[in-house]
Amino acid sequence: MSQNIENHLIEDREFLPSEEFRSKARISSMEQYNEMYKESIEQPDVFWAREANELQWSKPWDEVLDWQPPNAKWFVGGELNVAENCVDRHVAAGRGDKAAIIWEGEPGDKLTLSYKQLQDEVCKMANVLESRGVEKGQRVLIYMPMIPEASIAMLACARIGAIHSVVFGGFSAESILDRLEDCKAEAVITADGGWRRGSIVPLKASVDAALEKYAGVKTCVVVKRTENEIDMVAGRDVWWHEMAAVASNEHEAKSFDSETPLFILYTSGSTGKPKGILHSSGGYLTGAYTTCKYIFDMREEDVYWCTADVGWITGHSYITYGPLAMGATQLMYEGAPNFPDFGRFWQMIEAYKVSIFYTAPTAIRAFIKAGDAFPEANDLSSLRLLGTVGEPINPEAWMWYYNKIGGGRCPIVDTWWQTETGAIMIAPLPGCTPIKPGTCTQPFFGVEAVILDEEGEEVGANEGGRLMIRKPWPSMLRGIYGDPQRFQETYWNDFEGIYTVGDGARRDEKGNFWIVGRLDDVLNVSGHRLGTAEVESALVAHPTVAEAAVVGRPHEIKGQAVVAFVTLKQGIEATAELEKELRNHVGQVIGAIAKPDEVYCTPVLPKTRSGKIMRRLLKELVATGEVTGNVTTLEDFTVIEDLQKKIKS
Ligand code: PRX
């Protein structure tokens, strides 16, 4: 962490957009940004009413914001239909033939859906869900590969007022079960499978395993994607293509109150149980739309590509809702970035003439390692804007992205935000903000980001502290599903009415934000949040494990690697096979992304005299191979010496 800060302090490369880019951008000078930012902070009602009014409302709101910390209501009394805004609105405006989603499957199959075709599909799915008894307010779990039906399923839920909860296709059956139970879902939308690195991910089989232990689901709609053999449970499971063949493509959308819950998305926290982050309709859509408009500066002729999965918030806001609310054309890709090799993305950028490309630092680092020959083999001149998200980007990766992919001509928007914030919070505006490798630069409109010390005082320039947000913003989370107390405790207890982000950061003398990383026990593995407590509880659920401590170690590609220390139950012998089994066990309980890179079996864990595991020491140990920090509270130093030997061997 301290090394990161030092790197940042000496970073003096700064880049400005070209005159050509600047002159066409919606916001083309810092004066314009500053003026709009000032208005957004001093008169949020005026600013956000103007933005939200670009969407389609069937009933105007009475009040822009009702803020009773920690509860915010945006566009109070207003009514809209989110799906209509993302689809029908564009068809009605005569843009029905415009491509909404250009999709490519991993095996190379292709499909383009125009806005009119998307409308037909969303209406059919809405009709199917309603015919199966799904109603407003019910929870629908979506577990899908990256195929257009994933967005169609989300929009169909939005259209009928059902609350979707998308679970990333890499999560396990147990993770599905946890989420089904937590949100008490009544329907599931899934597929027989999806393609990943040339193999079929058996999605339906995982859903079946979860549904064996959860009886609340009355209907499961299954999209045929891979044609692998699956079980269909009579009465409960239906094929989407069979239902779609007879479903009407007309569906009258009802309007819903602006605060109608739109979705629940689970994310890791510092306890064992993921939190169901709840987002609502009007404010969320306004946030997703406005950030697409200003930060990606999306244009009618752009081909936009976000490489995230819809199972993460990036896929919600910047695949399904934001770009479609803008009426943009976007590319969607099913598979792995390195299938059949690391040239896949660059071939697709050339083939589809992608102009805006949004990906994660971890992917960029993997591409760097794979070698320049891959991007050099393709014509990337269609690109005009690049983006990153998910973790701090190291300056070397930034420079490579800027020069090798962007040809030195495309601004990079390093976008800082979270599942909870719903939309981008800190990022450059590509037509005006001076960009530098490693900083997400300036707050977006309406975002009053501050860095506070332990007492809640603002720290000076370049001093590290906690990143906090002072004012409510439209796309902010509305709660943790079913747990108002945890909502209050996690986000609002540090300082009255101020949102606790959970990241450490500093702000330089020019006002740029530099994110250092999480301050809690949450790891960032390949841009995805993973709670150490979650992995620990998976480990102790194994019959051989007595105790577990999980820490992160810096990792060249993934950002952080997961390292687990376990003590075994009496009489159990530590073997290489057992360590392997424990890794796989975590993969089975949570999903492959949570698999520890290393598992160390140890007779004891380093503890304080009062019995608390000293994770700080373990973290230092795995990062540097030794422990230099304060160990005076450690009960028995020989534990560390033994572990040191083990790690070095
Ligand atoms: O630590 C920050 C990091 O990712 C966390 C949010 O994770 P999640 O909710 O999974 O959302 C990821 C995609 C929005 C943050 O608390 N993070 C996200 N973007 C950046 C970042 N850290 C530095 N720079 C970023 N651009």
mmCIF file of N, CA and C and ligand atoms in Angstrom, residues 267-268 312-314 318 358 361 388-393 413-421 423-424 426 438-440 467 501-504 514-519 522 524 527-530, ligand 1:
data_model
loop_
_atom_site.group_PDB
_atom_site.id
_atom_site.type_symbol
_atom_site.label_atom_id
_atom_site.label_comp_id
_atom_site.label_asym_id
_atom_site.label_seq_id
_atom_site.Cartn_x
_atom_site.Cartn_y
_atom_site.Cartn_z
ATOM 1 N N THR A 267 -23.025 -8.747 -2.703
ATOM 2 C CA THR A 267 -21.600 -8.429 -2.748
ATOM 3 C C THR A 267 -20.975 -8.768 -1.404
ATOM 4 N N SER A 268 -19.679 -9.039 -1.440
ATOM 5 C CA SER A 268 -19.006 -9.468 -0.215
ATOM 6 C C SER A 268 -18.784 -8.303 0.733
ATOM 7 N N TRP A 312 -22.136 -8.912 -12.313
ATOM 8 C CA TRP A 312 -21.544 -7.894 -11.434
ATOM 9 C C TRP A 312 -22.244 -6.569 -11.672
ATOM 10 N N ILE A 313 -22.018 -5.633 -10.782
ATOM 11 C CA ILE A 313 -22.698 -4.339 -10.937
ATOM 12 C C ILE A 313 -22.297 -3.654 -12.244
ATOM 13 N N THR A 314 -21.052 -3.856 -12.686
ATOM 14 C CA THR A 314 -20.633 -3.206 -13.937
ATOM 15 C C THR A 314 -21.517 -3.663 -15.089
ATOM 16 N N TYR A 318 -23.590 -0.873 -16.812
ATOM 17 C CA TYR A 318 -22.916 -0.482 -18.055
ATOM 18 C C TYR A 318 -22.992 -1.542 -19.147
ATOM 19 N N TYR A 358 -14.485 -0.774 -22.482
ATOM 20 C CA TYR A 358 -14.457 -0.634 -21.005
ATOM 21 C C TYR A 358 -14.075 -1.977 -20.413
ATOM 22 N N PRO A 361 -8.438 -3.560 -15.001
ATOM 23 C CA PRO A 361 -6.974 -3.619 -14.946
ATOM 24 C C PRO A 361 -6.419 -5.043 -14.965
ATOM 25 N N THR A 388 -11.547 1.918 -17.563
ATOM 26 C CA THR A 388 -11.195 0.812 -16.661
ATOM 27 C C THR A 388 -12.036 0.916 -15.400
ATOM 28 N N VAL A 389 -12.162 -0.206 -14.737
ATOM 29 C CA VAL A 389 -12.962 -0.271 -13.508
ATOM 30 C C VAL A 389 -12.562 -1.472 -12.665
ATOM 31 N N GLY A 390 -12.753 -1.343 -11.374
ATOM 32 C CA GLY A 390 -12.671 -2.506 -10.490
ATOM 33 C C GLY A 390 -11.567 -2.471 -9.472
ATOM 34 N N GLU A 391 -10.480 -1.805 -9.784
ATOM 35 C CA GLU A 391 -9.350 -1.748 -8.851
ATOM 36 C C GLU A 391 -8.415 -0.647 -9.311
ATOM 37 N N PRO A 392 -7.495 -0.242 -8.461
ATOM 38 C CA PRO A 392 -6.555 0.780 -8.919
ATOM 39 C C PRO A 392 -5.740 0.223 -10.078
ATOM 40 N N ILE A 393 -5.482 1.046 -11.069
ATOM 41 C CA ILE A 393 -4.680 0.569 -12.201
ATOM 42 C C ILE A 393 -3.240 1.042 -11.996
ATOM 43 N N VAL A 413 -10.842 6.640 -19.236
ATOM 44 C CA VAL A 413 -11.604 7.007 -18.043
ATOM 45 C C VAL A 413 -11.442 5.896 -17.007
ATOM 46 N N ASP A 414 -10.704 6.224 -15.949
ATOM 47 C CA ASP A 414 -10.517 5.299 -14.823
ATOM 48 C C ASP A 414 -11.677 5.574 -13.883
ATOM 49 N N THR A 415 -12.615 4.647 -13.829
ATOM 50 C CA THR A 415 -13.887 4.907 -13.156
ATOM 51 C C THR A 415 -13.934 4.238 -11.796
ATOM 52 N N TRP A 416 -14.028 5.053 -10.752
ATOM 53 C CA TRP A 416 -14.150 4.485 -9.403
ATOM 54 C C TRP A 416 -15.615 4.482 -8.980
ATOM 55 N N TRP A 417 -16.054 3.324 -8.537
ATOM 56 C CA TRP A 417 -17.401 3.213 -7.982
ATOM 57 C C TRP A 417 -17.555 1.855 -7.328
ATOM 58 N N GLN A 418 -18.754 1.506 -6.893
ATOM 59 C CA GLN A 418 -18.997 0.260 -6.152
ATOM 60 C C GLN A 418 -20.391 -0.283 -6.462
ATOM 61 N N THR A 419 -20.601 -1.537 -6.091
ATOM 62 C CA THR A 419 -21.936 -2.129 -6.193
ATOM 63 C C THR A 419 -22.953 -1.196 -5.518
ATOM 64 N N GLU A 420 -22.557 -0.670 -4.375
ATOM 65 C CA GLU A 420 -23.465 0.158 -3.580
ATOM 66 C C GLU A 420 -23.782 1.499 -4.243
ATOM 67 N N THR A 421 -22.814 2.033 -4.979
ATOM 68 C CA THR A 421 -23.040 3.376 -5.525
ATOM 69 C C THR A 421 -23.895 3.324 -6.794
ATOM 70 N N ALA A 423 -23.635 3.596 -9.768
ATOM 71 C CA ALA A 423 -23.085 4.223 -10.976
ATOM 72 C C ALA A 423 -21.717 4.804 -10.636
ATOM 73 N N ILE A 424 -20.995 5.194 -11.681
ATOM 74 C CA ILE A 424 -19.643 5.744 -11.510
ATOM 75 C C ILE A 424 -19.700 7.005 -10.646
ATOM 76 N N ILE A 426 -16.401 8.622 -9.308
ATOM 77 C CA ILE A 426 -15.221 9.469 -9.532
ATOM 78 C C ILE A 426 -14.590 8.997 -10.841
ATOM 79 N N GLY A 438 -3.139 6.065 -12.961
ATOM 80 C CA GLY A 438 -3.312 5.701 -11.551
ATOM 81 C C GLY A 438 -4.325 6.492 -10.765
ATOM 82 N N THR A 439 -4.829 7.583 -11.328
ATOM 83 C CA THR A 439 -5.852 8.327 -10.573
ATOM 84 C C THR A 439 -7.180 8.300 -11.320
ATOM 85 N N CYS A 440 -8.258 8.149 -10.538
ATOM 86 C CA CYS A 440 -9.591 8.198 -11.149
ATOM 87 C C CYS A 440 -10.059 9.656 -11.235
ATOM 88 N N LEU A 467 -12.071 7.362 2.375
ATOM 89 C CA LEU A 467 -12.928 7.981 1.368
ATOM 90 C C LEU A 467 -14.373 7.906 1.850
ATOM 91 N N VAL A 501 -17.419 4.520 2.472
ATOM 92 C CA VAL A 501 -17.088 3.775 1.268
ATOM 93 C C VAL A 501 -16.386 2.460 1.592
ATOM 94 N N GLY A 502 -15.445 2.550 2.552
ATOM 95 C CA GLY A 502 -14.644 1.359 2.874
ATOM 96 C C GLY A 502 -13.300 1.338 2.168
ATOM 97 N N ASP A 503 -12.995 2.389 1.379
ATOM 98 C CA ASP A 503 -11.704 2.468 0.691
ATOM 99 C C ASP A 503 -10.831 3.529 1.358
ATOM 100 N N GLY A 504 -9.525 3.292 1.293
ATOM 101 C CA GLY A 504 -8.576 4.324 1.670
ATOM 102 C C GLY A 504 -8.177 5.084 0.414
ATOM 103 N N TRP A 514 -6.817 9.444 -5.561
ATOM 104 C CA TRP A 514 -5.988 8.251 -5.766
ATOM 105 C C TRP A 514 -6.491 7.198 -4.779
ATOM 106 N N ILE A 515 -7.067 6.148 -5.303
ATOM 107 C CA ILE A 515 -7.629 5.104 -4.435
ATOM 108 C C ILE A 515 -6.506 4.146 -4.045
ATOM 109 N N VAL A 516 -6.410 3.874 -2.760
ATOM 110 C CA VAL A 516 -5.344 2.975 -2.316
ATOM 111 C C VAL A 516 -5.854 1.530 -2.225
ATOM 112 N N GLY A 517 -7.053 1.351 -1.750
ATOM 113 C CA GLY A 517 -7.612 -0.003 -1.654
ATOM 114 C C GLY A 517 -8.545 -0.098 -0.465
ATOM 115 N N ARG A 518 -9.066 -1.297 -0.250
ATOM 116 C CA ARG A 518 -10.047 -1.504 0.819
ATOM 117 C C ARG A 518 -9.412 -1.338 2.195
ATOM 118 N N LEU A 519 -10.213 -0.792 3.106
ATOM 119 C CA LEU A 519 -9.737 -0.666 4.480
ATOM 120 C C LEU A 519 -10.278 -1.790 5.352
ATOM 121 N N VAL A 522 -11.859 -7.043 3.055
ATOM 122 C CA VAL A 522 -12.380 -7.439 1.750
ATOM 123 C C VAL A 522 -11.212 -7.414 0.773
ATOM 124 N N ASN A 524 -9.618 -7.717 -3.172
ATOM 125 C CA ASN A 524 -10.021 -7.395 -4.528
ATOM 126 C C ASN A 524 -9.258 -8.336 -5.459
ATOM 127 N N GLY A 527 -10.443 -7.669 -9.680
ATOM 128 C CA GLY A 527 -11.497 -6.658 -9.753
ATOM 129 C C GLY A 527 -12.794 -7.078 -9.084
ATOM 130 N N HIS A 528 -12.795 -8.233 -8.415
ATOM 131 C CA HIS A 528 -14.014 -8.672 -7.743
ATOM 132 C C HIS A 528 -13.804 -8.711 -6.244
ATOM 133 N N ARG A 529 -14.845 -8.309 -5.559
ATOM 134 C CA ARG A 529 -14.752 -8.248 -4.108
ATOM 135 C C ARG A 529 -14.938 -9.620 -3.501
ATOM 136 N N LEU A 530 -14.103 -9.917 -2.528
ATOM 137 C CA LEU A 530 -14.188 -11.217 -1.883
ATOM 138 C C LEU A 530 -13.889 -11.021 -0.401
HETATM 139 O O1 PRX B 1 -12.022 -0.780 -3.640
HETATM 140 C C1 PRX B 1 -12.759 -0.201 -4.689
HETATM 141 C C2 PRX B 1 -12.562 -1.004 -5.951
HETATM 142 O O2 PRX B 1 -13.633 -1.925 -6.011
HETATM 143 C C3 PRX B 1 -14.512 -1.741 -4.893
HETATM 144 C C4 PRX B 1 -15.931 -1.963 -5.324
HETATM 145 O O3 PRX B 1 -16.088 -3.294 -5.725
HETATM 146 P P1 PRX B 1 -17.448 -3.772 -6.383
HETATM 147 O O4 PRX B 1 -18.584 -3.354 -5.541
HETATM 148 O O5 PRX B 1 -17.293 -5.206 -6.658
HETATM 149 O O6 PRX B 1 -17.549 -2.959 -7.720
HETATM 150 C C5 PRX B 1 -16.563 -3.084 -8.681
HETATM 151 C C6 PRX B 1 -16.995 -2.388 -9.945
HETATM 152 C C7 PRX B 1 -17.594 -1.047 -9.767
HETATM 153 C C8 PRX B 1 -14.237 -0.329 -4.433
HETATM 154 O O7 PRX B 1 -14.606 -0.159 -3.082
HETATM 155 N N1 PRX B 1 -12.588 -0.171 -7.159
HETATM 156 C C9 PRX B 1 -13.561 -0.115 -8.087
HETATM 157 N N2 PRX B 1 -13.208 0.700 -9.106
HETATM 158 C C10 PRX B 1 -11.990 1.189 -8.821
HETATM 159 C C11 PRX B 1 -11.598 0.644 -7.572
HETATM 160 N N3 PRX B 1 -10.419 0.966 -7.009
HETATM 161 C C12 PRX B 1 -9.633 1.828 -7.657
HETATM 162 N N4 PRX B 1 -9.923 2.377 -8.848
HETATM 163 C C13 PRX B 1 -11.091 2.104 -9.477
HETATM 164 N N5 PRX B 1 -11.366 2.641 -10.661
#
